[in-house]
XYZ file of C-alpha atoms in Angstrom:
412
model
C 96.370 58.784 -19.746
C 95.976 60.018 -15.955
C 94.641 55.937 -15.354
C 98.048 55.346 -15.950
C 100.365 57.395 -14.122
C 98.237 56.655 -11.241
C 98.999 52.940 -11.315
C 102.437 53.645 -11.960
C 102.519 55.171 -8.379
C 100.544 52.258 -6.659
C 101.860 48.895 -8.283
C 104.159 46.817 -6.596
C 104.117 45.043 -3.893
C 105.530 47.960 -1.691
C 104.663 51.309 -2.975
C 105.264 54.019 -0.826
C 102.421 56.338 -1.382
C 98.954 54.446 0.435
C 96.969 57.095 1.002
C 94.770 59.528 -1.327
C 92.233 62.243 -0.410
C 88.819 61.599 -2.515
C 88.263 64.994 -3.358
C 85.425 66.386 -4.797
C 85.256 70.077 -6.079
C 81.986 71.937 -5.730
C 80.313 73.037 -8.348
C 84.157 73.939 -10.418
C 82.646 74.909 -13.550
C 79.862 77.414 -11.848
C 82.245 78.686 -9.252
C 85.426 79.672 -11.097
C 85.723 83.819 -10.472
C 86.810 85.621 -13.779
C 89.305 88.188 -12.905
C 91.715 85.493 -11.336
C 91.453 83.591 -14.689
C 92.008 87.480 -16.778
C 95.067 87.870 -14.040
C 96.470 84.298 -14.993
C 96.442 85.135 -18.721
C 98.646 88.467 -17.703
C 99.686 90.052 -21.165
C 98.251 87.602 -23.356
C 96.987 89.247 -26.780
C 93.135 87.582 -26.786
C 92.767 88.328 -23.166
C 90.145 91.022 -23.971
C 88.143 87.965 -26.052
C 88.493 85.876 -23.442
C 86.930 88.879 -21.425
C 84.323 89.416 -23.634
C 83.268 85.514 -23.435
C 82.871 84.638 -19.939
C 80.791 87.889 -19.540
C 78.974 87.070 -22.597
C 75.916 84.432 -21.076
C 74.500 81.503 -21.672
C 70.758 81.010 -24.118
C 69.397 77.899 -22.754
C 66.161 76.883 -24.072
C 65.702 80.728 -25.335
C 66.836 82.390 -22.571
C 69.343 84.373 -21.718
C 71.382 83.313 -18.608
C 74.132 86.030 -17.181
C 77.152 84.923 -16.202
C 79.070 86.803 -13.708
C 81.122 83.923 -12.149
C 81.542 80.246 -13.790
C 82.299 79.448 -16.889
C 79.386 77.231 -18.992
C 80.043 73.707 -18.803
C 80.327 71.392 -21.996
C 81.443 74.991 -23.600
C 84.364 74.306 -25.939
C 87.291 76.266 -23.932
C 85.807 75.964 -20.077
C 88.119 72.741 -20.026
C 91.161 75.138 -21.023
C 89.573 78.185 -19.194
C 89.786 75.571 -15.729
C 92.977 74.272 -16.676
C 94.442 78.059 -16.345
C 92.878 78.598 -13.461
C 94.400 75.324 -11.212
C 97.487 75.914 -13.149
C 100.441 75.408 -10.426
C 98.363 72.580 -8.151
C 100.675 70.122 -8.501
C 103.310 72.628 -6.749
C 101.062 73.399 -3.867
C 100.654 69.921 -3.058
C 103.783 69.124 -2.582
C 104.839 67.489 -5.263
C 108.597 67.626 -6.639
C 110.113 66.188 -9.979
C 113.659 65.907 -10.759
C 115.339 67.513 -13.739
C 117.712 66.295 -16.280
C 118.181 62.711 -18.104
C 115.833 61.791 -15.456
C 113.375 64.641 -16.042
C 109.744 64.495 -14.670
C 110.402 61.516 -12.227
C 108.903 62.159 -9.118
C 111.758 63.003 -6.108
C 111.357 60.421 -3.324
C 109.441 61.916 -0.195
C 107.099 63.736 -2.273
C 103.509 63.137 -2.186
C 102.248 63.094 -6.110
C 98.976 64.650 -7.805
C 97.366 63.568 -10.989
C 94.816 65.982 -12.471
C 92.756 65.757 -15.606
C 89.893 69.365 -15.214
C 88.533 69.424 -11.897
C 89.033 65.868 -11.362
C 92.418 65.099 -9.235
C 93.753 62.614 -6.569
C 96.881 63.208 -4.248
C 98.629 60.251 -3.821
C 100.055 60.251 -0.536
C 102.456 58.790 2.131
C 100.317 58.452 5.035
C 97.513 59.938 6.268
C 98.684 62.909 8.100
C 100.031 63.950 4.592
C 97.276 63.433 3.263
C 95.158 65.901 5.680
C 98.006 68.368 5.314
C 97.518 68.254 0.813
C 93.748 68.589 1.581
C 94.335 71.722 3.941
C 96.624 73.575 1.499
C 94.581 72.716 -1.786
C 91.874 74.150 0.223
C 93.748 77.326 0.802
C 94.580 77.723 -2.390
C 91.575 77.308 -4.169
C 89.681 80.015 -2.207
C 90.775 82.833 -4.388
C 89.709 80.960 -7.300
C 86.317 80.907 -6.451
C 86.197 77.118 -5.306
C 86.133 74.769 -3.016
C 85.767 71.289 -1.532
C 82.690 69.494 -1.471
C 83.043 68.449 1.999
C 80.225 66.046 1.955
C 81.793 63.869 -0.713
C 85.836 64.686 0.114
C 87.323 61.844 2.252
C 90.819 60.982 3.086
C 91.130 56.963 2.322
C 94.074 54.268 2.102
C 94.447 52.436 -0.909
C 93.228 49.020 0.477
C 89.490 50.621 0.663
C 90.181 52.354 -2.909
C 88.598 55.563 -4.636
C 86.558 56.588 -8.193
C 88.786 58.807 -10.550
C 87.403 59.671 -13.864
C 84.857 56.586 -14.035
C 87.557 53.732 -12.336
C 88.047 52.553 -9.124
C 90.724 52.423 -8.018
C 92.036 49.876 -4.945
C 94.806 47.932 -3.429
C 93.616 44.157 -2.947
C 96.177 42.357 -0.513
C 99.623 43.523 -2.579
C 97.828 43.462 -6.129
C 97.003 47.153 -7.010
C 93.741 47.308 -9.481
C 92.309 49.843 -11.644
C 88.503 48.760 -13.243
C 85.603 50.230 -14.202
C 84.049 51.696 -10.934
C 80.642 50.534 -9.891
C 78.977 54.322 -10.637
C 80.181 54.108 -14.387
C 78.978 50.436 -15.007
C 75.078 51.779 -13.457
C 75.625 54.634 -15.688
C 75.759 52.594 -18.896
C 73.114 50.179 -17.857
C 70.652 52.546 -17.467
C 72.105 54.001 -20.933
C 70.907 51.225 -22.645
C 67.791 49.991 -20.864
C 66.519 53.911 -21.716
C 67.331 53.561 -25.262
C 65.991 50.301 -25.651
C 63.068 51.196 -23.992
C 62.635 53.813 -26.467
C 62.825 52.056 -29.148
C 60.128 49.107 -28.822
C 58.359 49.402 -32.105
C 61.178 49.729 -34.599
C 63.424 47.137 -36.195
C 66.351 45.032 -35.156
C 68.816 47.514 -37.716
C 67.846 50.611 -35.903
C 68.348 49.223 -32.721
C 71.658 47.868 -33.724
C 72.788 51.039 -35.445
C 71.860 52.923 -32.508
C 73.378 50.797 -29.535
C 76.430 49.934 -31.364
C 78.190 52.825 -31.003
C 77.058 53.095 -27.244
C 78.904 50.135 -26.762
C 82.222 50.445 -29.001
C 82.682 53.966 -27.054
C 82.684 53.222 -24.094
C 84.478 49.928 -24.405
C 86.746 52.220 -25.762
C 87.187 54.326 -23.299
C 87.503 51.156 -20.516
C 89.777 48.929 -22.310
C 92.430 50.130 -20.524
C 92.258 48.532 -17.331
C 91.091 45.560 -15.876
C 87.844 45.728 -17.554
C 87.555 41.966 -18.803
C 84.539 40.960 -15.696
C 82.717 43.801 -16.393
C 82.580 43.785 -20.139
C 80.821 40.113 -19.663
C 78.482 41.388 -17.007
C 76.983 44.069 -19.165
C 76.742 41.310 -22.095
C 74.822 39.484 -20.321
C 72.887 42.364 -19.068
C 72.140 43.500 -22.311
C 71.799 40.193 -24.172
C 68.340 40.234 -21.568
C 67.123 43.937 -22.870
C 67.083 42.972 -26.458
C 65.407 39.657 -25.474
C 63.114 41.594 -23.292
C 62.633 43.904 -26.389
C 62.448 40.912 -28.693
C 59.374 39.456 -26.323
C 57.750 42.498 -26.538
C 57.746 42.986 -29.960
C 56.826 39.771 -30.885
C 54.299 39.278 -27.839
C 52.426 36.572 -29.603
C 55.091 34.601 -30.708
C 56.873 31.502 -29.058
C 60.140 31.732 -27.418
C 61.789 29.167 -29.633
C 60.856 31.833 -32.792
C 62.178 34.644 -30.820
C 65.485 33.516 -30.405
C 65.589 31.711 -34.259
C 64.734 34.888 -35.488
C 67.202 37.291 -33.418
C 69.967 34.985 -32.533
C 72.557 32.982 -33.845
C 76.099 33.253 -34.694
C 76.132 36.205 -36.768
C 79.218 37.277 -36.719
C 81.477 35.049 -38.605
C 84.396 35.773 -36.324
C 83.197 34.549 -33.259
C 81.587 31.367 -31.916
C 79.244 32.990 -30.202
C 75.651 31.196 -30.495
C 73.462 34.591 -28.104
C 74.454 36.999 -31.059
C 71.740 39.794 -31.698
C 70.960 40.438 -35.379
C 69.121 40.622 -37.921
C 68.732 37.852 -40.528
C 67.980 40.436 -43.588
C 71.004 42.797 -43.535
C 73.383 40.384 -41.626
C 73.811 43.046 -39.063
C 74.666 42.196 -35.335
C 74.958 44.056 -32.034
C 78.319 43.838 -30.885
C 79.804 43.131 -27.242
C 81.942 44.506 -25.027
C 83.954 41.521 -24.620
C 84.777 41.674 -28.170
C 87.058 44.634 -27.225
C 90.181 43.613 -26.518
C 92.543 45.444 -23.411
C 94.819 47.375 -24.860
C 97.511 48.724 -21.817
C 98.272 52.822 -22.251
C 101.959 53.520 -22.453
C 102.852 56.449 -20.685
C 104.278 59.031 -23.167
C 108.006 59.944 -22.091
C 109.001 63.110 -21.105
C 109.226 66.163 -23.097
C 107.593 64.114 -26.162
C 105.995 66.270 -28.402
C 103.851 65.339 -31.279
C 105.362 68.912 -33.033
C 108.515 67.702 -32.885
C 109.688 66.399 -36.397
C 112.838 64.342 -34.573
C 110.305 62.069 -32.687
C 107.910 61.258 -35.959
C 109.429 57.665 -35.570
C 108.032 57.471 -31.477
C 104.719 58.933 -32.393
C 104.528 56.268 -35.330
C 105.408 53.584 -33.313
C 102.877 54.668 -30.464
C 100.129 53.989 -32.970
C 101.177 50.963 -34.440
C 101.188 49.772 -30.327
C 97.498 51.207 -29.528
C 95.568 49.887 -32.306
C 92.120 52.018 -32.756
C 88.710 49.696 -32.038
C 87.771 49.275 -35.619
C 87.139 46.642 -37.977
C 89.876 44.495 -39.019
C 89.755 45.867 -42.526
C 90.579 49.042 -41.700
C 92.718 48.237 -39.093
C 95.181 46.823 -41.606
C 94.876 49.525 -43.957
C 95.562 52.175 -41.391
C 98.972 49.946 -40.783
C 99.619 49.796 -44.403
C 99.036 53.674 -44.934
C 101.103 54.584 -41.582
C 98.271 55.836 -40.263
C 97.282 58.917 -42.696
C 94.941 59.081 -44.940
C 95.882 58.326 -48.572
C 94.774 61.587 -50.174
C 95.122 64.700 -47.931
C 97.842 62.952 -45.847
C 95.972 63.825 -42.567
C 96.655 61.621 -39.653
C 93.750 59.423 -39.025
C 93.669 60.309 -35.239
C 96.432 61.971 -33.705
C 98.118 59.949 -30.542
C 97.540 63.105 -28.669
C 94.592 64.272 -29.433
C 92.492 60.642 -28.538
C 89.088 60.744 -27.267
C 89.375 60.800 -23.212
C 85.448 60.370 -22.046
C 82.779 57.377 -23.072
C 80.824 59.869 -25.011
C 83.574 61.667 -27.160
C 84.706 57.689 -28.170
C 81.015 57.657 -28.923
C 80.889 60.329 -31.227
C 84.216 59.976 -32.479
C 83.748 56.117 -33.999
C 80.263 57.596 -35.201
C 81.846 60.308 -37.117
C 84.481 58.067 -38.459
C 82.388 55.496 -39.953
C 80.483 58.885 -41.799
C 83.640 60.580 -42.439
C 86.075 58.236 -43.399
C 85.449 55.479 -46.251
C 87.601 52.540 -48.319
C 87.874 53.336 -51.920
C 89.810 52.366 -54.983
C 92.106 55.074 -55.953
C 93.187 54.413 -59.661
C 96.811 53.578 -60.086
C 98.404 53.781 -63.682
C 99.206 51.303 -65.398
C 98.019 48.361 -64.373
C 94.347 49.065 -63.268
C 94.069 45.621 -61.446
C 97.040 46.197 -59.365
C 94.545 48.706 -57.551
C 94.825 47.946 -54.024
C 91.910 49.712 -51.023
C 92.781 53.012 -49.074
C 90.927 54.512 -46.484
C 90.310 58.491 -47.309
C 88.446 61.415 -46.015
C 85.026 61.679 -47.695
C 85.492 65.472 -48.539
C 88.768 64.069 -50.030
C 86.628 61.402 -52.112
C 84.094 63.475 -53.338
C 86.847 66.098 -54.813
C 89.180 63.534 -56.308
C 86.596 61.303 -57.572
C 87.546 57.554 -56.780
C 85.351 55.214 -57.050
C 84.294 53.015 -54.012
C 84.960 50.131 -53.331
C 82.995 47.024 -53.966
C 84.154 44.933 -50.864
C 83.197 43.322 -47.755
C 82.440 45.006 -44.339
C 81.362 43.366 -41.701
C 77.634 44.384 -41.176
C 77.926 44.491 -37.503
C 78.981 47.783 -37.699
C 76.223 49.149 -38.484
């Protein structure tokens, strides 16, 4: 993860590289001019399709919306189409890696960039380097059709710290830290208030079923870091929206019946008494905290998940970053090596993991429709049957039959 490799270049107590300009492209997606993307691809066979799309428009609501420069953004290759396009950045900036047993280390002197899209920071030596990155980046992006937002680009030192891809990061004293950055944490508080908000009038298990996955993604996505404070500030922040949304659903009811009625230690796990739930169905909201940090190890150089002579690394990368799901499954994924136990797919590929709040949203939702724990008969003994976890399309072709076990209802 780019969280990473940037804090591998600011820990210590010395590091070298202070300085970062807090860049801020304007308007990348809109702005990026076609023919230098067709010119990048050269001889490429799909160029013509790739022609053909970014002339092709957008239908928004209906309509039809020409597109003559820009590529549309959330489209499923404007991420790759960008990617092309700043191909070479890290070059421009200045920055220099060595070759060899010691290949992709960063040569001494060297000022280093880390980009993920449009969203990059230059780490740099002081600030006069810093300036000088800025100026040629801005050169260089000119033919591509963008440029700097000058209004939010600054050039700061690592003591007064900068946002990059929803963290802050910042130097205090000689301790370098990485958390959540205060733009991300408004984000998902007004996230929830608007969906609670929506909801007044339905049931504790729709609200659960619909803020749970809010809250595993994008614990998900911050568990990374130093994300331990926050987690327990938005707890407590939403522990008061579902007891404002309790209050108001129950307006003539006493505050002691409330909180017998919605809270109480619900999940069996935990001694926590302030649990939202629901006393029918057993189900309970869960809570950041709950989600432990897991640190991202940097994948090594050259490691491809393609390559058959590093199955062994990739396995062992898993088995190091477990995946935030129930325990259950947790240990079958372990016990399966984790692939599923019919079509032999890998359950999520260490490559390919969700990198925003929303796609760990959608991916966890998908997974708990998608993927199930059955009983796959085994021959002879038909009580030696032991739970797998398998696809659903997989299920429904083979024809197990599920299993009769415990989940924990908080995942609703």
């Amino acid at each position: 993860m780019t969280r990473s490799r940037v804090f591998e270049v600011v820990k210590g107590r010395s590091p070298k590289r202070l300085w970062a300009p807090d860049a801020d492209l304007a308007q990348a997606f809109d702005m990026l001019a076609h023919d230098h993307i067709l010119a990048m691809l050269g001889t490429f066979p799909a160029r013509g399709m790739v022609a053909r799309w970014l002339k092709a428009g957008v239908v928004e609501q209906g309509r039809l919306h020409r597109t003559e420069d820009g590529v549309p953004q959330g489209g499923v290759v404007s991420p790759l189409l960008l990617n092309i396009a700043l191909y070479g950045m890290e070059n421009v900036a200045g920055a220099r890696y060595t070759t060899g047993k010691q290949a992709g280390v960063i040569k001494p002197g060297c000022p280093v960039l880390i980009r993920y899209a449009d969203d990059f920071v230059a780490l740099c030596h002081s600030r006069q380097e810093a300036l000088e990155v800025k100026a040629r980046l801005a050169a260089w992006l000119a033919p591509r059709g963008l440029a700097f937002n000058e209004d939010k680009t600054r050039v700061v030192p690592l003591s007064e710290g900068f946002d990059f891809l929803g963290f802050n990061v910042r130097r205090y004293g000689t301790t370098p830290l990485i958390k959540p950055s205060k733009a991300a944490a408004r984000r998902i508080r007004e996230r929830l208030r608007t969906e609670l908000r929506s909801m007044r009038g339905s049931n504790a298990p729709a609200v659960i079923k619909k803020l749970n996955p809010i809250i595993r993604g994008w614990a998900a996505y911050y568990r990374t870091q130093v994300s331990a404070e926050t987690f327990g500030k938005l707890d407590h922040y939403l522990w008061q929206l579902t007891y404002k949304w309790a209050r108001f659903s129950h307006a003539t009811k006493p505050t002691r019946w409330v909180v017998s009625r919605y809270y109480g230690r619900f999940n069996n796990k935990r001694r926590d008494r302030w649990v939202f739930g629901d006393r029918k169905s057993g189900a309970y909201l869960h809570r950041f905290a709950w989600t432990n940090i897991v640190r991202h190890q940097i994948v090594k150089h050259g490691a491809s998940p393609d390559d058959p002579a590093l199955a062994d690394y990739w396995a062992q990368r898993r088995r190091k970053s477990p995946l935030p799901i129930d325990n259950t499954s947790r240990w079958l994924l372990k016990a399966q090596d984790g692939r599923r136990a019919i079509c032999k797919a890998a359950f999520l590929p260490d490559d390919d993991r969700p990198q925003t709040p929303h796609t760990w949203e959608a991916w966890l939702t998908s997974a708990r429709k998608g993927i199930v724990k059955v009983v796959i008969p085994e021959e002879p003994e038909p009580d030696d049957n032991e739970p797998r976890l398998v696809h659903v399309r997989c299920r429904n072709s083979s024809g197990p039959t599920l299993l009769p076990a415990y989940e924990p209802a908080g995942l609703a």
